[in-house]
Short mmCIF file of C-alpha atoms and ligand atoms in Angstrom, two decimals:
data_model
loop_
_atom_site.label_atom_id
_atom_site.label_comp_id
_atom_site.label_asym_id
_atom_site.label_seq_id
_atom_site.Cartn_x
_atom_site.Cartn_y
_atom_site.Cartn_z
CA UNK A 1 0.07 0.09 -0.12
CA UNK A 2 1.06 3.79 -0.42
CA UNK A 3 1.98 4.04 3.22
CA UNK A 4 3.99 0.98 3.49
CA UNK A 5 5.86 1.87 0.17
CA UNK A 6 6.79 5.16 2.14
CA UNK A 7 8.34 3.28 4.89
CA UNK A 8 9.93 0.91 2.57
CA UNK A 9 11.76 3.60 0.71
CA UNK A 10 12.73 5.36 3.88
CA UNK A 11 14.40 2.55 5.32
CA UNK A 12 15.74 0.49 2.12
CA UNK A 13 16.81 3.76 0.39
CA UNK A 14 17.94 5.60 3.34
CA UNK A 15 15.74 8.63 2.34
CA UNK A 16 14.32 11.63 4.16
CA UNK A 17 11.21 11.15 2.27
CA UNK A 18 9.43 8.75 4.96
CA UNK A 19 8.90 11.97 7.41
CA UNK A 20 8.64 14.89 5.30
CA UNK A 21 6.19 13.13 2.73
CA UNK A 22 2.51 13.01 3.62
CA UNK A 23 1.14 11.83 0.15
CA UNK A 24 0.95 8.26 -1.28
CA UNK A 25 4.43 6.45 -2.80
CA UNK A 26 3.15 3.65 -5.22
CA UNK A 27 5.44 0.88 -6.40
CA UNK A 28 4.43 -1.63 -9.04
CA UNK A 29 1.82 -3.95 -7.37
CA UNK A 30 0.55 -1.61 -4.98
CA UNK A 31 -3.11 -0.75 -5.12
CA UNK A 32 -4.00 2.36 -7.23
CA UNK A 33 -0.54 2.16 -8.82
CA UNK A 34 -1.96 1.25 -12.54
CA UNK A 35 -4.77 3.95 -12.10
CA UNK A 36 -2.22 6.42 -11.20
CA UNK A 37 0.17 5.60 -13.94
CA UNK A 38 -2.80 6.03 -16.70
CA UNK A 39 -2.91 8.88 -18.98
CA UNK A 40 -5.74 10.20 -21.04
CA UNK A 41 -4.06 8.84 -24.15
CA UNK A 42 -4.38 4.92 -23.77
CA UNK A 43 -1.42 4.85 -26.48
CA UNK A 44 1.05 5.57 -23.71
CA UNK A 45 1.94 2.61 -21.39
CA UNK A 46 4.75 3.22 -19.09
CA UNK A 47 5.72 1.82 -15.57
CA UNK A 48 7.55 4.16 -13.20
CA UNK A 49 9.61 2.59 -10.40
CA UNK A 50 7.65 5.18 -7.98
CA UNK A 51 4.57 7.42 -8.13
CA UNK A 52 4.64 10.04 -5.61
CA UNK A 53 1.04 11.25 -5.39
CA UNK A 54 1.43 14.61 -3.67
CA UNK A 55 -0.94 16.39 -1.44
CA UNK A 56 0.97 19.57 -0.69
CA UNK A 57 3.94 21.66 -1.80
CA UNK A 58 5.82 20.19 0.96
CA UNK A 59 5.23 16.56 -0.72
CA UNK A 60 6.42 17.83 -4.04
CA UNK A 61 9.74 19.39 -2.42
CA UNK A 62 10.27 15.88 -0.75
CA UNK A 63 9.68 13.83 -3.92
CA UNK A 64 11.94 16.10 -6.12
CA UNK A 65 14.62 15.95 -3.28
CA UNK A 66 14.22 11.63 -3.32
CA UNK A 67 14.66 11.95 -7.28
CA UNK A 68 17.80 13.79 -7.11
CA UNK A 69 19.22 11.67 -4.23
CA UNK A 70 18.52 8.50 -6.03
CA UNK A 71 19.26 9.92 -9.33
CA UNK A 72 15.83 8.81 -10.68
CA UNK A 73 14.55 10.46 -13.80
CA UNK A 74 11.61 12.42 -13.18
CA UNK A 75 8.20 13.13 -14.73
CA UNK A 76 5.34 15.48 -13.62
CA UNK A 77 1.75 14.79 -14.09
CA UNK A 78 -0.89 17.69 -13.69
CA UNK A 79 -4.12 16.51 -15.52
CA UNK A 80 -2.61 13.80 -17.52
CA UNK A 81 -3.77 15.29 -20.96
CA UNK A 82 -0.45 15.78 -22.59
CA UNK A 83 -0.75 13.65 -25.84
CA UNK A 84 3.01 12.74 -25.95
CA UNK A 85 2.70 11.10 -22.28
CA UNK A 86 5.69 12.95 -20.88
CA UNK A 87 3.81 13.09 -17.59
CA UNK A 88 4.74 9.24 -16.99
CA UNK A 89 8.33 8.08 -16.73
CA UNK A 90 9.42 4.53 -17.50
CA UNK A 91 11.39 3.33 -14.50
CA UNK A 92 11.72 6.60 -12.87
CA UNK A 93 9.78 8.60 -10.23
CA UNK A 94 6.55 10.05 -11.35
CA UNK A 95 5.28 13.29 -9.46
CA UNK A 96 1.42 12.93 -9.56
CA UNK A 97 -0.16 16.32 -8.72
CA UNK A 98 -3.67 15.20 -9.23
CA UNK A 99 -4.71 14.83 -5.66
CA UNK A 100 -3.88 18.39 -5.27
CA UNK A 101 -7.46 19.84 -5.77
CA UNK A 102 -7.98 23.17 -3.76
CA UNK A 103 -9.42 25.91 -5.86
CA UNK A 104 -10.98 29.30 -4.78
CA UNK A 105 -12.27 32.23 -6.53
CA UNK A 106 -12.24 35.50 -5.03
CA UNK A 107 -15.06 38.27 -6.58
CA UNK A 108 -13.56 41.26 -4.83
CA UNK A 109 -10.27 41.34 -6.75
CA UNK A 110 -11.62 38.86 -9.26
CA UNK A 111 -8.90 36.30 -8.69
CA UNK A 112 -8.77 32.43 -8.68
CA UNK A 113 -6.22 30.34 -6.79
CA UNK A 114 -5.99 26.67 -7.82
CA UNK A 115 -3.84 23.83 -6.95
CA UNK A 116 -1.58 21.97 -9.50
CA UNK A 117 -4.19 18.78 -9.76
CA UNK A 118 -7.26 20.96 -10.74
CA UNK A 119 -8.56 20.25 -13.98
CA UNK A 120 -10.82 22.93 -16.24
CA UNK A 121 -14.05 21.95 -15.13
CA UNK A 122 -13.26 22.49 -11.54
CA UNK A 123 -11.72 25.91 -12.50
CA UNK A 124 -14.69 27.07 -14.13
CA UNK A 125 -17.29 25.92 -11.55
CA UNK A 126 -15.12 27.66 -8.85
CA UNK A 127 -15.17 30.99 -10.89
CA UNK A 128 -18.69 30.69 -12.37
CA UNK A 129 -20.23 30.65 -8.81
CA UNK A 130 -19.50 34.64 -9.20
CA UNK A 131 -20.11 34.45 -12.98
CA UNK A 132 -16.31 34.85 -13.57
CA UNK A 133 -13.96 33.00 -15.85
CA UNK A 134 -10.29 32.63 -16.43
CA UNK A 135 -9.55 31.87 -19.97
CA UNK A 136 -8.52 28.30 -20.41
CA UNK A 137 -9.12 25.31 -22.83
CA UNK A 138 -12.12 23.68 -24.32
CA UNK A 139 -12.40 20.26 -22.81
CA UNK A 140 -13.18 20.25 -19.05
CA UNK A 141 -11.13 17.20 -18.19
CA UNK A 142 -7.58 18.99 -19.20
CA UNK A 143 -5.49 19.69 -16.46
CA UNK A 144 -4.78 23.57 -15.56
CA UNK A 145 -1.04 22.85 -15.03
CA UNK A 146 0.14 21.63 -18.61
CA UNK A 147 -2.32 24.06 -20.18
CA UNK A 148 -1.18 27.19 -18.33
CA UNK A 149 2.55 26.35 -18.75
CA UNK A 150 2.31 25.87 -22.22
CA UNK A 151 0.23 28.95 -23.00
CA UNK A 152 -3.72 28.04 -22.96
CA UNK A 153 -5.81 28.87 -25.68
CA UNK A 154 -9.58 28.49 -25.63
CA UNK A 155 -12.96 30.30 -26.16
CA UNK A 156 -12.03 33.46 -24.32
CA UNK A 157 -8.59 34.11 -25.50
CA UNK A 158 -9.45 36.55 -28.15
CA UNK A 159 -11.22 38.84 -25.52
CA UNK A 160 -9.20 38.26 -22.41
CA UNK A 161 -5.99 36.77 -23.54
CA UNK A 162 -4.27 33.49 -23.11
CA UNK A 163 -4.06 31.61 -19.84
CA UNK A 164 -0.68 32.83 -19.45
CA UNK A 165 -1.79 36.34 -19.89
CA UNK A 166 -3.98 35.97 -16.94
CA UNK A 167 -1.52 34.19 -14.75
CA UNK A 168 -0.59 36.71 -11.52
CA UNK A 169 1.91 34.41 -9.76
CA UNK A 170 2.68 30.67 -9.40
CA UNK A 171 4.25 28.78 -6.56
CA UNK A 172 7.19 26.58 -7.88
CA UNK A 173 9.50 23.75 -6.65
CA UNK A 174 12.74 24.23 -8.22
CA UNK A 175 15.25 21.57 -9.32
CA UNK A 176 17.20 21.85 -6.07
CA UNK A 177 13.84 21.23 -4.05
CA UNK A 178 13.26 25.04 -3.05
CA UNK A 179 9.71 26.32 -2.84
CA UNK A 180 9.57 29.88 -4.41
CA UNK A 181 6.98 32.24 -5.60
CA UNK A 182 7.25 33.64 -9.14
CA UNK A 183 5.33 36.90 -10.34
CA UNK A 184 6.20 40.03 -11.73
CA UNK A 185 7.52 41.16 -8.42
CA UNK A 186 9.22 38.08 -7.25
CA UNK A 187 11.76 36.07 -9.68
CA UNK A 188 10.16 37.75 -12.77
CA UNK A 189 12.67 35.93 -15.23
CA UNK A 190 11.31 32.65 -13.87
CA UNK A 191 7.79 33.93 -14.20
CA UNK A 192 8.44 34.90 -17.59
CA UNK A 193 9.55 31.37 -18.50
CA UNK A 194 6.80 29.76 -16.81
CA UNK A 195 4.30 31.45 -19.10
CA UNK A 196 4.83 29.37 -22.17
CA UNK A 197 8.20 27.52 -21.40
CA UNK A 198 6.36 24.49 -20.17
CA UNK A 199 7.53 22.29 -17.17
CA UNK A 200 11.23 23.03 -17.85
CA UNK A 201 12.02 25.12 -14.62
CA UNK A 202 10.12 23.40 -11.88
CA UNK A 203 6.92 21.68 -10.53
CA UNK A 204 4.26 24.43 -10.17
CA UNK A 205 2.28 23.60 -7.19
CA UNK A 206 -0.55 26.35 -7.52
CA UNK A 207 -1.47 29.11 -9.80
CA UNK A 208 -3.15 32.53 -9.25
CA UNK A 209 -5.07 33.84 -12.13
CA UNK A 210 -7.26 37.02 -13.14
CA UNK A 211 -10.63 36.39 -13.76
CA UNK A 212 -13.17 38.17 -15.62
CA UNK A 213 -17.07 38.73 -15.83
CA UNK A 214 -18.39 36.07 -18.34
CA UNK A 215 -21.79 34.63 -18.47
CA UNK A 216 -23.29 32.87 -16.93
CA UNK A 217 -24.66 32.57 -20.46
CA UNK A 218 -23.03 33.26 -23.74
CA UNK A 219 -24.07 32.73 -27.39
CA UNK A 220 -22.42 29.48 -28.57
CA UNK A 221 -22.65 26.10 -30.11
CA UNK A 222 -21.86 24.66 -33.56
CA UNK A 223 -23.06 24.88 -37.10
CA UNK A 224 -22.26 22.06 -39.30
CA UNK A 225 -22.13 22.10 -43.05
CA UNK A 226 -21.93 18.89 -45.19
CA UNK A 227 -18.24 17.98 -46.38
CA UNK A 228 -18.96 18.20 -49.83
CA UNK A 229 -19.11 21.93 -49.51
CA UNK A 230 -16.09 22.14 -47.33
CA UNK A 231 -13.80 24.28 -49.43
CA UNK A 232 -16.63 26.98 -49.92
CA UNK A 233 -17.50 26.94 -46.43
CA UNK A 234 -13.97 27.27 -45.43
CA UNK A 235 -13.29 30.04 -47.69
CA UNK A 236 -16.16 31.94 -46.52
CA UNK A 237 -15.51 31.20 -43.05
CA UNK A 238 -12.11 32.71 -43.38
CA UNK A 239 -13.47 35.91 -44.83
CA UNK A 240 -16.39 36.09 -42.08
CA UNK A 241 -13.91 36.17 -39.29
CA UNK A 242 -11.34 38.08 -40.79
CA UNK A 243 -12.20 41.32 -38.80
CA UNK A 244 -14.30 39.76 -36.09
CA UNK A 245 -14.67 41.55 -32.75
CA UNK A 246 -12.63 40.18 -29.90
CA UNK A 247 -15.82 38.67 -28.25
CA UNK A 248 -15.96 36.14 -31.05
CA UNK A 249 -13.77 33.12 -31.11
CA UNK A 250 -14.27 30.24 -33.51
CA UNK A 251 -13.13 26.76 -33.91
CA UNK A 252 -13.57 24.63 -36.81
CA UNK A 253 -13.38 20.72 -36.83
CA UNK A 254 -13.70 18.60 -40.13
CA UNK A 255 -14.89 15.13 -38.80
CA UNK A 256 -17.56 12.67 -38.94
CA UNK A 257 -20.48 13.60 -36.57
CA UNK A 258 -20.29 11.73 -33.29
CA UNK A 259 -22.87 9.43 -32.24
CA UNK A 260 -23.88 11.75 -29.32
CA UNK A 261 -27.16 13.12 -28.15
CA UNK A 262 -25.69 16.76 -28.78
CA UNK A 263 -26.14 16.04 -32.46
CA UNK A 264 -29.26 15.27 -34.56
CA UNK A 265 -29.11 11.47 -34.87
CA UNK A 266 -29.80 11.42 -38.74
CA UNK A 267 -26.37 13.10 -38.96
CA UNK A 268 -24.22 10.70 -36.86
CA UNK A 269 -21.54 9.31 -38.85
CA UNK A 270 -21.60 11.67 -41.68
CA UNK A 271 -18.39 13.89 -42.39
CA UNK A 272 -18.85 17.70 -41.65
CA UNK A 273 -17.19 20.88 -41.10
CA UNK A 274 -18.48 22.25 -37.74
CA UNK A 275 -18.16 25.82 -37.41
CA UNK A 276 -17.94 26.20 -33.34
CA UNK A 277 -18.46 29.63 -31.99
CA UNK A 278 -18.35 31.32 -28.72
CA UNK A 279 -19.51 34.98 -28.28
CA UNK A 280 -19.06 36.25 -24.94
CA UNK A 281 -20.56 39.88 -25.49
CA UNK A 282 -23.82 41.70 -25.81
CA UNK A 283 -26.47 38.90 -27.02
CA UNK A 284 -28.21 41.21 -29.76
CA UNK A 285 -24.87 42.11 -31.16
CA UNK A 286 -23.69 38.56 -31.10
CA UNK A 287 -26.86 37.49 -32.98
CA UNK A 288 -25.62 39.90 -35.79
CA UNK A 289 -22.13 38.89 -35.60
CA UNK A 290 -22.77 35.12 -35.93
CA UNK A 291 -25.12 35.39 -38.89
CA UNK A 292 -22.51 35.04 -41.56
CA UNK A 293 -21.28 31.78 -39.96
CA UNK A 294 -24.78 30.57 -40.14
CA UNK A 295 -24.90 31.18 -43.91
CA UNK A 296 -21.78 29.93 -45.27
CA UNK A 297 -23.88 27.41 -47.19
CA UNK A 298 -26.75 25.08 -46.42
CA UNK A 299 -26.27 23.87 -42.97
CA UNK A 300 -26.92 20.16 -41.92
CA UNK A 301 -27.65 21.41 -38.40
CA UNK A 302 -27.40 24.62 -36.62
CA UNK A 303 -27.07 24.34 -32.64
CA UNK A 304 -25.86 27.96 -31.93
CA UNK A 305 -27.82 29.41 -28.94
CA UNK A 306 -27.66 31.22 -25.80
CA UNK A 307 -26.63 28.74 -23.42
CA UNK A 308 -24.51 28.40 -20.12
CA UNK A 309 -20.88 28.95 -20.45
CA UNK A 310 -20.04 25.96 -18.40
CA UNK A 311 -22.39 23.83 -21.01
CA UNK A 312 -20.21 25.21 -23.87
CA UNK A 313 -17.08 24.10 -22.06
CA UNK A 314 -18.33 20.51 -21.71
CA UNK A 315 -19.55 20.45 -25.41
CA UNK A 316 -16.43 18.70 -26.72
CA UNK A 317 -15.82 16.56 -23.61
CA UNK A 318 -17.52 13.18 -24.74
CA UNK A 319 -15.67 13.33 -28.27
CA UNK A 320 -12.17 12.95 -26.84
CA UNK A 321 -12.63 10.67 -23.86
CA UNK A 322 -9.99 9.06 -21.71
CA UNK A 323 -9.13 5.74 -22.71
CA UNK A 324 -8.88 6.02 -26.41
CA UNK A 325 -5.68 6.32 -28.46
CA UNK A 326 -4.51 9.51 -29.84
CA UNK A 327 -1.68 10.70 -32.33
CA UNK A 328 -1.49 14.30 -32.81
CA UNK A 329 0.84 16.71 -35.06
CA UNK A 330 0.27 20.63 -35.29
CA UNK A 331 1.26 23.83 -36.94
CA UNK A 332 0.37 27.36 -36.48
CA UNK A 333 -0.20 29.34 -39.68
CA UNK A 334 -0.01 32.96 -40.33
CA UNK A 335 -3.27 32.78 -42.52
CA UNK A 336 -5.48 30.40 -44.03
CA UNK A 337 -4.31 30.09 -47.60
CA UNK A 338 -6.25 28.50 -50.20
CA UNK A 339 -3.71 25.96 -50.75
CA UNK A 340 -3.83 24.91 -46.99
CA UNK A 341 -7.71 24.95 -47.35
CA UNK A 342 -7.52 22.53 -50.07
CA UNK A 343 -5.30 20.11 -48.11
CA UNK A 344 -7.62 20.24 -45.19
CA UNK A 345 -10.75 19.54 -47.37
CA UNK A 346 -8.83 16.50 -49.06
CA UNK A 347 -7.73 15.21 -45.56
CA UNK A 348 -11.23 15.44 -44.30
CA UNK A 349 -12.57 13.59 -47.48
CA UNK A 350 -10.17 10.65 -46.21
CA UNK A 351 -10.46 10.56 -42.58
CA UNK A 352 -8.66 7.07 -41.30
CA UNK A 353 -11.18 6.37 -38.48
CA UNK A 354 -14.71 7.51 -37.37
CA UNK A 355 -13.00 9.39 -34.42
CA UNK A 356 -10.20 11.22 -36.22
CA UNK A 357 -10.28 14.78 -36.97
CA UNK A 358 -8.67 18.23 -37.63
CA UNK A 359 -9.35 20.86 -35.46
CA UNK A 360 -8.47 24.55 -36.40
CA UNK A 361 -8.47 27.34 -33.56
CA UNK A 362 -9.02 31.11 -34.66
CA UNK A 363 -6.31 33.04 -32.79
CA UNK A 364 -5.70 36.77 -32.74
CA UNK A 365 -7.45 39.30 -30.74
CA UNK A 366 -6.26 39.91 -27.21
CA UNK A 367 -3.33 37.32 -27.79
CA UNK A 368 -1.95 38.96 -30.56
CA UNK A 369 -1.81 42.37 -28.79
CA UNK A 370 0.30 41.42 -25.98
CA UNK A 371 4.06 42.04 -26.96
CA UNK A 372 5.89 39.11 -28.10
CA UNK A 373 8.81 39.35 -25.63
CA UNK A 374 6.52 39.79 -22.56
CA UNK A 375 6.02 36.12 -22.08
CA UNK A 376 7.59 32.81 -23.38
CA UNK A 377 4.65 31.90 -25.19
CA UNK A 378 5.52 32.46 -28.79
CA UNK A 379 4.07 33.40 -32.15
CA UNK A 380 1.37 35.63 -30.99
CA UNK A 381 0.86 36.80 -34.36
CA UNK A 382 -0.26 33.35 -35.76
CA UNK A 383 -3.94 33.73 -36.87
CA UNK A 384 -4.85 30.01 -36.83
CA UNK A 385 -3.59 26.66 -34.96
CA UNK A 386 -4.18 23.67 -36.97
CA UNK A 387 -4.26 20.39 -34.90
CA UNK A 388 -4.57 17.05 -36.76
CA UNK A 389 -5.76 14.49 -34.34
CA UNK A 390 -5.34 10.58 -35.48
CA UNK A 391 -7.75 8.83 -33.07
CA UNK A 392 -8.49 4.96 -32.76
CA UNK A 393 -9.94 2.79 -30.02
CA UNK A 394 -8.14 0.18 -27.97
CA UNK A 395 -7.32 -2.97 -30.21
CA UNK A 396 -7.91 -0.95 -33.69
CA UNK A 397 -5.44 -0.38 -36.48
CA UNK A 398 -2.74 2.26 -35.47
CA UNK A 399 -1.11 2.63 -38.71
CA UNK A 400 -3.66 4.24 -40.73
CA UNK A 401 -4.48 6.96 -38.30
CA UNK A 402 -0.67 7.65 -37.51
CA UNK A 403 -0.01 8.09 -41.51
CA UNK A 404 -3.00 9.93 -42.04
CA UNK A 405 -1.71 12.58 -39.37
CA UNK A 406 1.81 12.52 -40.68
CA UNK A 407 0.94 13.11 -44.30
CA UNK A 408 -1.24 16.12 -43.63
CA UNK A 409 1.19 17.63 -41.51
CA UNK A 410 4.09 17.10 -43.93
CA UNK A 411 1.88 18.65 -46.75
CA UNK A 412 0.89 21.59 -44.45
CA UNK A 413 4.44 22.21 -43.40
CA UNK A 414 5.08 25.04 -46.21
CA UNK A 415 2.27 27.19 -44.86
CA UNK A 416 3.38 26.98 -41.37
CA UNK A 417 7.21 28.05 -41.38
CA UNK A 418 8.04 25.89 -38.49
CA UNK A 419 5.45 27.40 -36.24
CA UNK A 420 3.71 25.44 -33.64
CA UNK A 421 1.81 25.26 -30.47
CA UNK A 422 3.74 23.61 -27.45
CA UNK A 423 0.89 22.21 -25.77
CA UNK A 424 -0.47 20.31 -28.84
CA UNK A 425 3.19 18.76 -29.57
CA UNK A 426 3.84 15.02 -28.68
CA UNK A 427 7.08 13.42 -29.26
CA UNK A 428 8.91 15.86 -31.68
CA UNK A 429 12.38 16.42 -32.46
CA UNK A 430 14.23 18.84 -30.29
CA UNK A 431 14.79 20.99 -33.43
CA UNK A 432 10.97 21.70 -33.35
CA UNK A 433 10.95 23.05 -30.05
CA UNK A 434 13.92 25.31 -30.89
CA UNK A 435 12.25 26.45 -34.14
CA UNK A 436 8.92 26.90 -32.32
CA UNK A 437 10.48 29.57 -29.84
CA UNK A 438 12.60 31.17 -32.47
CA UNK A 439 16.43 32.00 -31.84
CA UNK A 440 15.91 34.95 -29.60
CA UNK A 441 13.47 33.59 -27.17
CA UNK A 442 14.98 30.13 -27.04
CA UNK A 443 18.37 31.48 -26.08
CA UNK A 444 16.41 33.54 -23.18
CA UNK A 445 14.87 30.19 -22.22
CA UNK A 446 18.26 28.43 -22.17
CA UNK A 447 19.71 30.95 -19.87
CA UNK A 448 16.83 30.70 -17.54
CA UNK A 449 17.18 26.78 -17.58
CA UNK A 450 20.87 27.23 -17.03
CA UNK A 451 19.92 29.31 -13.96
CA UNK A 452 17.13 27.10 -12.40
CA UNK A 453 17.86 23.41 -13.84
CA UNK A 454 21.53 23.40 -15.33
CA UNK A 455 21.25 19.49 -14.81
CA UNK A 456 17.93 19.23 -16.72
CA UNK A 457 16.17 17.45 -13.79
CA UNK A 458 12.89 18.35 -15.61
CA UNK A 459 13.69 17.00 -19.05
CA UNK A 460 10.33 15.17 -19.95
CA UNK A 461 8.56 17.97 -21.61
CA UNK A 462 9.25 19.80 -24.73
CA UNK A 463 12.86 20.20 -23.41
CA UNK A 464 14.83 23.22 -23.44
CA UNK A 465 18.48 22.06 -23.16
CA UNK A 466 20.72 23.70 -20.87
CA UNK A 467 24.01 24.69 -22.17
CA UNK A 468 26.09 22.17 -20.58
CA UNK A 469 23.62 19.25 -22.10
C1 FAD B 1 -8.67 16.63 -25.17
C2 FAD B 1 -7.85 17.55 -25.09
C3 FAD B 1 -8.02 18.94 -25.19
C4 FAD B 1 -7.32 20.08 -25.23
N1 FAD B 1 -7.68 21.43 -25.36
C5 FAD B 1 -6.81 22.25 -25.31
C6 FAD B 1 -7.20 23.69 -25.31
O1 FAD B 1 -8.30 23.99 -25.79
N2 FAD B 1 -6.34 24.82 -25.42
C7 FAD B 1 -5.15 24.52 -24.85
O2 FAD B 1 -4.45 25.29 -24.88
N3 FAD B 1 -4.49 23.01 -24.81
C8 FAD B 1 -5.58 22.12 -25.06
N4 FAD B 1 -5.07 20.92 -24.85
C9 FAD B 1 -3.63 20.59 -24.72
C10 FAD B 1 -3.37 20.82 -23.29
O3 FAD B 1 -2.93 21.97 -22.71
C11 FAD B 1 -1.96 19.87 -22.94
O4 FAD B 1 -2.24 18.50 -23.11
C12 FAD B 1 -1.47 20.05 -21.56
O5 FAD B 1 -0.22 19.59 -21.39
C13 FAD B 1 -2.24 19.42 -20.45
O6 FAD B 1 -1.97 19.68 -19.18
P1 FAD B 1 -2.19 18.34 -18.13
O7 FAD B 1 -1.70 19.07 -16.94
O8 FAD B 1 -3.71 17.91 -18.21
O9 FAD B 1 -1.13 17.41 -18.90
P2 FAD B 1 -0.20 16.63 -18.21
O10 FAD B 1 -0.03 15.19 -19.29
O11 FAD B 1 -0.32 16.12 -16.90
O12 FAD B 1 1.18 17.21 -18.03
C14 FAD B 1 1.80 17.66 -19.52
C15 FAD B 1 3.13 17.93 -19.12
O13 FAD B 1 3.30 19.50 -18.64
C16 FAD B 1 4.11 19.49 -17.47
N5 FAD B 1 3.52 19.70 -16.27
C17 FAD B 1 2.14 19.39 -15.95
N6 FAD B 1 1.93 20.00 -14.78
C18 FAD B 1 2.96 20.41 -14.37
C19 FAD B 1 3.31 21.33 -13.00
N7 FAD B 1 2.34 21.34 -12.21
N8 FAD B 1 4.36 21.70 -13.10
C20 FAD B 1 5.42 21.62 -14.10
N9 FAD B 1 5.29 20.99 -15.14
C21 FAD B 1 3.91 20.32 -15.38
C22 FAD B 1 4.93 18.20 -17.50
O14 FAD B 1 6.09 18.45 -18.34
C23 FAD B 1 4.14 17.33 -18.00
O15 FAD B 1 4.51 16.17 -18.74
C24 FAD B 1 -6.02 19.74 -24.72
C25 FAD B 1 -5.32 18.31 -24.55
C26 FAD B 1 -6.39 17.47 -24.68
C27 FAD B 1 -5.84 16.08 -24.55
#
C-alpha cells in the first residue's frame, strides 16, 4: 500500500522522504498504481519505479529531493492530458499532482487560486459561482497545469488573452527542492519562462489567475455543413472571421459527426465541417456577428444558441474521452491560404477512422496585442492553429491514423514556417522546439534553464536543453 511503500523507501533507500512526505508513494503491485500511471492517451503505457502522489507543496519538495538523491528520472503529471505522455516516466519517479485539488475564486479582486491537480471543469465551477472565468481550454477534463505552462488557448482568449496572460503568480518547486513564488515582483524572469516555457523550470504547485466577468450565459454552439461543400465553407469562414470582434472566438472541426445526443441522430457518422463559436458579449450584437457563420452554405444542423458558459465548456468532452488512443501533430499558420484549405478538405474526405479529425483554432484578438517578448509563449501573430488528431479505439489499427496525421502535417509544413503550439506537440525532435520559440526567445529560455535547472532534472517535456547538455 502507499504508506507501506513510503516506509520501505525510507528504510531501504535511506531517504528522508518518510518523514517529510504525507502523500502516497506507490510502487508496482500497490493498489492504485496502475490507475495513477494511466493517462488520457491510452497509447501511452509506461511503468514508473515509484509514483509520488502529492497532497501539498511540501510533498513535492520531498519528491524532487528523493529523485535527486536516488538519481531517478523524473516526470510531472498535472491533469494527464499531454498527448505525448511525458507525464509518466519509465522506471523513474513520477510526481503525480492530481490529488492537489484546492481551488478558490475571490470575487472582490476577481482572482482565482488553484492547486496543480485541478482540471478545467473544476476551475470553471469555482469561477462561475461568481459569474467569473479565467481563459483556459475547451475540454473540461484537461489539467490547468500543463495547459497554463504552455500558453492556454480557448473560447475566451480573443477577448481576455491566453491563460498565461491572466497568470498573476505561481508557486514553484525548483530543481534544488526549493519552494519559490514567481510573479512580476518576485523572480520575474522565472515568471516570464513559466508563461509558455512548459514544465522546464520546476514543479508548479499552485497558480493564481486574474478572472473576468463571463456569462453565466454566452451565445455559442456549432453550425455544421456537409463535407461536400467544405472548400466553399472554409473560404467563406475565413472571410467572415477576418475582422471579427474580440468577443467572438471560432473553432473549426472537420470530422464525422459523433454518435452523441448533442447532435441530430440522422447526421451521426456523416463527415461535416463544424463551425463552433463562442460570443461572450452583448447577446443582440452576437446574433448579428454570428449570422454570416450560419449562412456559409446550407447547414446540416445549427445548434448555435444562448447557453450556459459551462455547458459550452463541456461540449467537446465526450468526443475526446479518456481511454482512446491518440496521435497528434500541429502547426500554427499566419493565415488560412487557399492551398492549405484544399489540403484540409482533401484530408477530411479521407478520414482514417470514425473518431479522427482536424481542429482549427482561430487565434488573434487579445493574444496578438501582448508584446511577443512579454512572455515565453511564442508566435502571438499566428492567425490559426491547426491540430491534426488521429484517433483509434483500443485494439484497432494504429498505422492508418498515424500515417494520415503525418501525411497531412508534412503537406501543411510550407504554410506554417516551423510554427507550432507547444501544448499540442507529442514526441517531436528537439529542433522543432527550438524553431517554435525562435532563436532569441530560445536563447533566453536556455539562460533561464541554466539558472534554474542546469542538470536538466525536468527534461520530460518539450525540452529546453541547458548549455552543458
Ligand atoms: C482533449 C484535449 C483537449 C485539449 N484542449 C486544449 C485547449 O483547448 N487549449 C489548450 O491550450 N490546450 C489544450 N489541450 C492541450 C493541453 O494544454 C496539454 O495537453 C497540456 O499538457 C495538458 O495539461 P495536463 O496538466 O492535463 O497534462 P499532463 O500530461 O499532466 O502534463 C503535461 C506536461 O506538462 C508538464 N506539467 C504538468 N503539470 C505541471 C506542473 N504542475 N509543474 C510543472 N510541469 C508540469 C509536464 O512536463 C507534463 O509532462 C488539450 C489536450 C487534450 C488532450
